[in-house]
Short mmCIF file of C-alpha atoms in Angstrom, two decimals:
data_model
loop_
_atom_site.label_atom_id
_atom_site.label_comp_id
_atom_site.label_asym_id
_atom_site.label_seq_id
_atom_site.Cartn_x
_atom_site.Cartn_y
_atom_site.Cartn_z
CA MET Y 29 -42.14 -9.91 -20.10
CA ARG Y 30 -40.65 -7.63 -22.80
CA ASN Y 31 -43.82 -5.55 -22.81
CA LEU Y 32 -43.78 -5.23 -19.02
CA THR Y 33 -40.11 -4.23 -19.09
CA ALA Y 34 -40.83 -1.56 -21.70
CA PHE Y 35 -43.83 -0.25 -19.72
CA VAL Y 36 -41.84 0.09 -16.47
CA ALA Y 37 -38.98 1.84 -18.29
CA VAL Y 38 -41.32 4.41 -19.90
CA ALA Y 39 -43.16 4.96 -16.61
CA GLU Y 40 -39.92 5.56 -14.70
CA LYS Y 41 -38.21 7.69 -17.37
CA LYS Y 42 -41.44 9.49 -18.35
CA SER Y 43 -40.08 9.37 -21.88
CA PHE Y 44 -40.27 6.93 -24.77
CA VAL Y 45 -36.94 8.17 -26.07
CA GLN Y 46 -35.07 7.66 -22.79
CA ALA Y 47 -36.73 4.27 -22.23
CA ALA Y 48 -35.61 3.17 -25.70
CA THR Y 49 -32.05 4.28 -24.96
CA GLN Y 50 -32.04 2.39 -21.62
CA LEU Y 51 -33.27 -0.83 -23.25
CA HIS Y 52 -31.10 -0.46 -26.37
CA LEU Y 53 -34.16 -0.43 -28.61
CA SER Y 54 -35.58 1.98 -31.16
CA GLN Y 55 -38.36 4.34 -30.13
CA PRO Y 56 -40.85 2.77 -32.60
CA ALA Y 57 -40.15 -0.65 -31.01
CA ILE Y 58 -40.89 0.69 -27.52
CA THR Y 59 -44.04 2.42 -28.77
CA ALA Y 60 -45.24 -0.80 -30.42
CA GLN Y 61 -44.71 -2.80 -27.21
CA ILE Y 62 -46.71 -0.30 -25.14
CA GLN Y 63 -49.49 -0.30 -27.71
CA ARG Y 64 -49.69 -4.11 -27.65
CA LEU Y 65 -49.84 -4.07 -23.86
CA GLU Y 66 -52.64 -1.48 -23.86
CA GLN Y 67 -54.57 -3.50 -26.45
CA GLU Y 68 -54.27 -6.65 -24.33
CA LEU Y 69 -55.44 -4.80 -21.22
CA GLY Y 70 -58.12 -2.78 -23.01
CA LEU Y 71 -57.09 0.51 -21.36
CA LEU Y 72 -54.66 3.41 -21.66
CA LEU Y 73 -51.55 3.26 -19.52
CA PHE Y 74 -50.12 6.65 -20.46
CA ASP Y 75 -51.34 10.16 -21.20
CA ARG Y 76 -49.19 11.35 -24.08
CA ASN Y 77 -48.49 14.72 -25.59
CA ARG Y 78 -45.58 16.22 -27.44
CA ARG Y 79 -43.91 17.50 -24.30
CA SER Y 80 -44.51 14.80 -21.66
CA VAL Y 81 -45.59 11.28 -20.88
CA ARG Y 82 -47.28 10.36 -17.62
CA THR Y 83 -49.06 7.29 -16.36
CA THR Y 84 -52.83 7.27 -16.08
CA ALA Y 85 -54.50 6.27 -12.82
CA ALA Y 86 -54.88 2.76 -14.25
CA GLY Y 87 -51.23 2.86 -15.32
CA GLU Y 88 -50.09 3.75 -11.79
CA THR Y 89 -51.96 0.77 -10.40
CA PHE Y 90 -50.61 -1.51 -13.11
CA LEU Y 91 -47.06 -0.25 -12.47
CA VAL Y 92 -47.06 -1.73 -8.96
CA GLY Y 93 -47.97 -5.19 -10.22
CA ALA Y 94 -45.61 -4.96 -13.21
CA ARG Y 95 -42.63 -4.19 -10.97
CA ALA Y 96 -43.55 -7.07 -8.64
CA THR Y 97 -43.91 -9.49 -11.58
CA LEU Y 98 -40.51 -8.56 -13.00
CA ALA Y 99 -38.87 -8.87 -9.58
CA THR Y 100 -40.43 -12.31 -9.05
CA ALA Y 101 -39.26 -13.46 -12.47
CA ALA Y 102 -35.72 -12.27 -11.72
CA GLU Y 103 -35.71 -14.09 -8.39
CA ALA Y 104 -36.96 -17.28 -10.08
CA ALA Y 105 -34.20 -17.07 -12.67
CA LEU Y 106 -31.54 -16.63 -9.98
CA ALA Y 107 -32.92 -19.56 -7.98
CA ALA Y 108 -32.88 -21.80 -11.06
CA GLN Y 109 -29.32 -20.72 -11.86
CA ARG Y 110 -28.19 -21.50 -8.31
CA VAL Y 111 -29.70 -24.99 -8.53
CA ALA Y 112 -28.15 -25.58 -11.94
CA MET Y 113 -24.79 -24.42 -10.63
CA GLN Y 114 -24.98 -26.88 -7.73
CA GLN Y 115 -25.90 -29.70 -10.10
CA THR Y 116 -23.02 -29.05 -12.43
CA GLU Y 117 -20.37 -27.93 -9.96
CA ARG Y 118 -20.88 -30.60 -7.29
CA LEU Y 119 -21.29 -34.35 -7.67
CA ARG Y 120 -22.23 -36.67 -4.79
CA PHE Y 121 -20.70 -40.13 -5.19
CA GLY Y 122 -21.32 -43.16 -2.95
CA PHE Y 123 -19.16 -46.27 -2.85
CA PRO Y 124 -18.51 -49.32 -0.63
CA PRO Y 125 -15.33 -49.15 1.48
CA SER Y 126 -13.79 -52.08 -0.42
CA VAL Y 127 -13.30 -49.96 -3.58
CA SER Y 128 -11.74 -46.99 -1.77
CA ARG Y 129 -8.10 -48.03 -2.18
CA GLU Y 130 -7.68 -48.20 -5.95
CA ILE Y 131 -10.83 -47.63 -7.99
CA VAL Y 132 -12.15 -44.47 -6.33
CA PRO Y 133 -8.80 -42.60 -6.30
CA SER Y 134 -8.33 -43.43 -9.99
CA ILE Y 135 -11.82 -42.13 -10.82
CA MET Y 136 -11.12 -38.91 -8.92
CA THR Y 137 -7.86 -38.39 -10.82
CA GLU Y 138 -9.50 -38.89 -14.23
CA PHE Y 139 -12.52 -36.78 -13.35
CA HIS Y 140 -10.47 -33.83 -12.11
CA LYS Y 141 -8.35 -33.89 -15.26
CA ARG Y 142 -11.46 -33.19 -17.30
CA TYR Y 143 -13.40 -31.08 -14.80
CA PRO Y 144 -11.02 -29.38 -12.36
CA HIS Y 145 -13.77 -26.96 -11.28
CA VAL Y 146 -16.21 -29.68 -10.20
CA LYS Y 147 -16.21 -30.80 -6.56
CA LEU Y 148 -16.65 -34.52 -5.93
CA ASP Y 149 -18.34 -35.22 -2.60
CA LEU Y 150 -17.43 -38.81 -1.66
CA PHE Y 151 -19.44 -40.96 0.72
CA SER Y 152 -18.30 -44.38 1.92
CA PHE Y 153 -21.61 -46.27 2.08
CA HIS Y 154 -22.65 -49.90 2.04
CA THR Y 155 -24.71 -50.97 -0.97
CA SER Y 156 -28.05 -50.88 0.84
CA ILE Y 157 -27.39 -47.33 2.08
CA THR Y 158 -26.22 -46.16 -1.34
CA VAL Y 159 -29.47 -47.43 -2.87
CA THR Y 160 -31.55 -45.63 -0.24
CA GLU Y 161 -29.61 -42.37 -0.58
CA LEU Y 162 -29.98 -42.44 -4.36
CA GLN Y 163 -33.72 -42.95 -4.06
CA LYS Y 164 -33.87 -40.03 -1.60
CA GLU Y 165 -31.85 -37.93 -4.09
CA SER Y 166 -29.10 -37.44 -1.50
CA LEU Y 167 -26.57 -39.00 -3.91
CA ASP Y 168 -26.10 -38.52 -7.64
CA LEU Y 169 -24.51 -41.89 -8.41
CA GLY Y 170 -22.86 -44.76 -6.59
CA PHE Y 171 -21.15 -48.13 -6.71
CA VAL Y 172 -23.22 -51.10 -5.56
CA ARG Y 173 -22.36 -54.76 -5.09
CA LEU Y 174 -24.40 -56.88 -7.47
CA PRO Y 175 -26.90 -58.33 -7.81
CA VAL Y 176 -29.18 -55.42 -6.92
CA GLU Y 177 -32.72 -54.58 -7.94
CA ALA Y 178 -34.04 -51.21 -6.83
CA LYS Y 179 -37.06 -49.18 -7.89
CA GLY Y 180 -36.27 -45.99 -9.77
CA LEU Y 181 -32.60 -46.80 -10.37
CA ASP Y 182 -30.61 -47.79 -13.45
CA ILE Y 183 -27.74 -50.13 -12.58
CA VAL Y 184 -24.99 -50.98 -15.06
CA PRO Y 185 -22.34 -53.67 -14.31
CA VAL Y 186 -18.88 -52.09 -14.56
CA HIS Y 187 -16.39 -54.31 -12.70
CA HIS Y 188 -15.84 -57.99 -12.05
CA GLU Y 189 -13.14 -59.99 -10.30
CA PRO Y 190 -12.69 -63.45 -8.79
CA LEU Y 191 -13.92 -64.45 -5.39
CA VAL Y 192 -11.12 -65.94 -3.31
CA LEU Y 193 -11.02 -68.05 -0.16
CA CYS Y 194 -9.17 -66.84 2.95
CA LEU Y 195 -7.98 -69.56 5.35
CA PRO Y 196 -6.03 -69.53 8.62
CA LYS Y 197 -2.40 -70.46 7.90
CA ASP Y 198 -2.62 -73.86 9.67
CA HIS Y 199 -5.89 -74.94 8.04
CA PRO Y 200 -5.78 -78.39 6.32
CA LEU Y 201 -7.15 -76.93 3.08
CA CYS Y 202 -4.09 -74.68 2.75
CA THR Y 203 -2.22 -77.49 1.02
CA ALA Y 204 -4.69 -77.54 -1.88
CA PRO Y 205 -4.12 -75.07 -4.77
CA GLN Y 206 -7.88 -74.93 -5.32
CA VAL Y 207 -10.77 -75.51 -2.94
CA ALA Y 208 -14.28 -76.60 -3.90
CA ILE Y 209 -17.27 -74.98 -2.23
CA ALA Y 210 -18.40 -78.42 -1.03
CA ASP Y 211 -15.17 -78.69 1.00
CA LEU Y 212 -16.41 -75.88 3.24
CA ARG Y 213 -19.54 -77.60 4.56
CA HIS Y 214 -18.17 -77.87 8.11
CA GLU Y 215 -16.46 -74.49 8.24
CA ARG Y 216 -17.51 -71.39 10.12
CA PHE Y 217 -18.09 -68.50 7.70
CA ILE Y 218 -17.18 -64.87 8.27
CA MET Y 219 -19.70 -63.09 6.04
CA TYR Y 220 -20.22 -59.53 4.87
CA GLY Y 221 -23.58 -58.74 6.50
CA ARG Y 222 -26.71 -59.36 4.46
CA LYS Y 223 -28.26 -56.02 5.44
CA TRP Y 224 -25.32 -54.23 3.79
CA ALA Y 225 -25.32 -56.12 0.46
CA PRO Y 226 -28.14 -58.69 0.35
CA GLY Y 227 -27.43 -59.78 -3.24
CA PHE Y 228 -23.77 -60.50 -2.51
CA TYR Y 229 -24.62 -62.40 0.69
CA ASP Y 230 -27.31 -64.45 -1.02
CA ARG Y 231 -25.03 -65.35 -3.93
CA ILE Y 232 -22.53 -67.04 -1.58
CA THR Y 233 -25.29 -68.68 0.45
CA ASP Y 234 -26.96 -70.00 -2.70
CA ARG Y 235 -23.68 -71.55 -3.91
CA CYS Y 236 -23.38 -73.36 -0.58
CA LEU Y 237 -26.97 -74.61 -0.78
CA GLU Y 238 -26.34 -75.87 -4.31
CA ALA Y 239 -23.37 -77.84 -2.90
CA GLY Y 240 -25.70 -79.49 -0.38
CA PHE Y 241 -25.21 -77.51 2.82
CA SER Y 242 -26.23 -74.31 4.59
CA PRO Y 243 -23.24 -72.22 5.68
CA ILE Y 244 -22.52 -71.86 9.39
CA VAL Y 245 -22.14 -68.09 9.86
CA SER Y 246 -20.00 -67.31 12.89
CA ASN Y 247 -19.60 -63.57 12.21
CA GLU Y 248 -21.43 -61.00 10.12
CA ILE Y 249 -19.22 -57.98 9.53
CA ASP Y 250 -19.95 -54.50 8.16
CA GLU Y 251 -16.52 -54.02 6.57
CA MET Y 252 -14.82 -56.52 4.25
CA TYR Y 253 -11.33 -55.48 5.28
CA VAL Y 254 -12.09 -56.81 8.80
CA ALA Y 255 -12.57 -60.36 7.53
CA PRO Y 256 -8.87 -61.28 6.99
CA ALA Y 257 -8.04 -60.21 10.55
CA LEU Y 258 -10.78 -62.48 11.91
CA VAL Y 259 -9.54 -65.32 9.70
CA ALA Y 260 -6.01 -64.84 11.05
CA ALA Y 261 -7.42 -65.00 14.57
CA GLY Y 262 -9.01 -68.39 13.81
CA GLU Y 263 -12.61 -67.17 13.83
CA GLY Y 264 -13.45 -68.92 10.57
CA ILE Y 265 -12.96 -68.73 6.80
CA ALA Y 266 -14.05 -65.95 4.43
CA ILE Y 267 -15.00 -65.69 0.77
CA LEU Y 268 -14.06 -62.22 -0.49
CA PRO Y 269 -13.55 -60.24 -3.69
CA LYS Y 270 -9.92 -60.40 -4.71
CA MET Y 271 -9.49 -56.61 -4.42
CA VAL Y 272 -9.86 -56.88 -0.65
CA ILE Y 273 -6.61 -58.89 -0.50
CA THR Y 274 -4.21 -56.43 -2.12
CA SER Y 275 -1.08 -57.76 -0.35
CA PRO Y 276 -0.04 -60.79 1.74
CA ILE Y 277 -1.65 -60.89 5.17
CA ARG Y 278 0.11 -62.45 8.12
CA ASN Y 279 -1.34 -65.83 9.17
CA VAL Y 280 -3.78 -65.86 6.25
CA ILE Y 281 -3.55 -68.12 3.19
CA VAL Y 282 -5.49 -67.18 0.04
CA ARG Y 283 -6.68 -69.94 -2.27
CA GLU Y 284 -8.58 -70.06 -5.55
CA LEU Y 285 -12.18 -71.07 -5.01
CA MET Y 286 -13.88 -73.54 -7.32
CA ILE Y 287 -17.42 -72.19 -7.42
CA PRO Y 288 -20.12 -71.70 -10.07
CA ASP Y 289 -20.21 -68.06 -11.19
CA PRO Y 290 -16.96 -67.33 -9.29
CA CYS Y 291 -16.94 -63.54 -9.75
CA SER Y 292 -17.82 -60.58 -7.62
CA GLU Y 293 -19.44 -57.73 -9.55
CA LEU Y 294 -19.85 -54.01 -9.01
CA GLY Y 295 -22.39 -51.80 -10.72
CA ILE Y 296 -22.87 -48.06 -11.13
CA ALA Y 297 -26.32 -46.91 -10.03
CA THR Y 298 -28.06 -43.70 -11.06
CA ARG Y 299 -31.64 -42.51 -10.90
CA THR Y 300 -33.66 -43.60 -13.91
CA LEU Y 301 -34.96 -40.12 -14.77
CA ASP Y 302 -31.70 -38.28 -14.11
CA HIS Y 303 -30.03 -37.52 -17.45
CA SER Y 304 -27.60 -34.82 -16.31
CA PRO Y 305 -24.61 -34.55 -18.68
CA MET Y 306 -22.27 -34.36 -15.68
CA ILE Y 307 -23.63 -37.61 -14.24
CA ARG Y 308 -23.36 -39.34 -17.63
CA THR Y 309 -19.74 -38.21 -17.87
CA ALA Y 310 -18.99 -39.48 -14.36
CA VAL Y 311 -20.52 -42.86 -15.22
CA SER Y 312 -18.45 -43.03 -18.42
CA ILE Y 313 -15.22 -42.28 -16.53
CA SER Y 314 -16.10 -44.82 -13.83
CA ARG Y 315 -16.72 -47.54 -16.42
CA ALA Y 316 -13.42 -46.85 -18.14
CA VAL Y 317 -11.49 -46.95 -14.87
CA CYS Y 318 -13.24 -50.11 -13.72
CA GLN Y 319 -12.35 -51.91 -16.95
CA ARG Y 320 -8.69 -51.40 -16.12
CA PHE Y 321 -9.13 -53.03 -12.72
CA SER Y 322 -11.47 -55.83 -13.76
CA VAL Y 323 -9.94 -59.33 -13.49
CA ASN Y 324 -11.17 -62.32 -15.48
#
């Protein structure tokens, strides 16, 4: 590319001296580059004498291609820079609605302290959609409800908290400080839909099966924050991550649930082959924030 640049400069200036000045090089350096180019091509590109320099017929033909090659290289460099700029200046982050009240705002605050010039594009997606969008490269990273296994993704657990039981205020189990999973065998369950977070759904179902019954699912919802309202209306009971119940809810009683592996977990998912420094930083910030909100 340096040789081509030198050749075009000499051809346009019709002078080795002026070409050297334009490229901030010495005249011997320009002369050496042209000689190397002519040796590689096996032909003369310039007719030279003490008074003038002009391209040969072969040089005129080569000049057209040389200009096109340099222009293509410049366009390729600009295109790569534009892509790199988008990757570093914009980050696409997916998360389930249930983490939008505390965790996500805290991550945004910490991230913008360090990188005020970077735009965070936030997408409220269910776990299954976040996984799909990551695999399609439409997201850069995202929170998922565990357990999750997905091809081409790295998933790191970052947050855990207790599962709690939501009961209607007049339910007989409200008098107990703790409720065993076996006590729910005849209850109607309001469940976060399996198609949105299959691992989370199956974990609750498996605990019921281990207690000797299959849960009666009266409602499958696509938003966890809807569940307490349905419980208050007498539609059934719900097992939810504690973060969903951030304050007392009218006509709903929350009780500790005695259950094997009684925690809900969130993970951060990224593409396995994506090692962008910006994404690694975002993951690090997310982990630090999540540790503050994790509950044993």
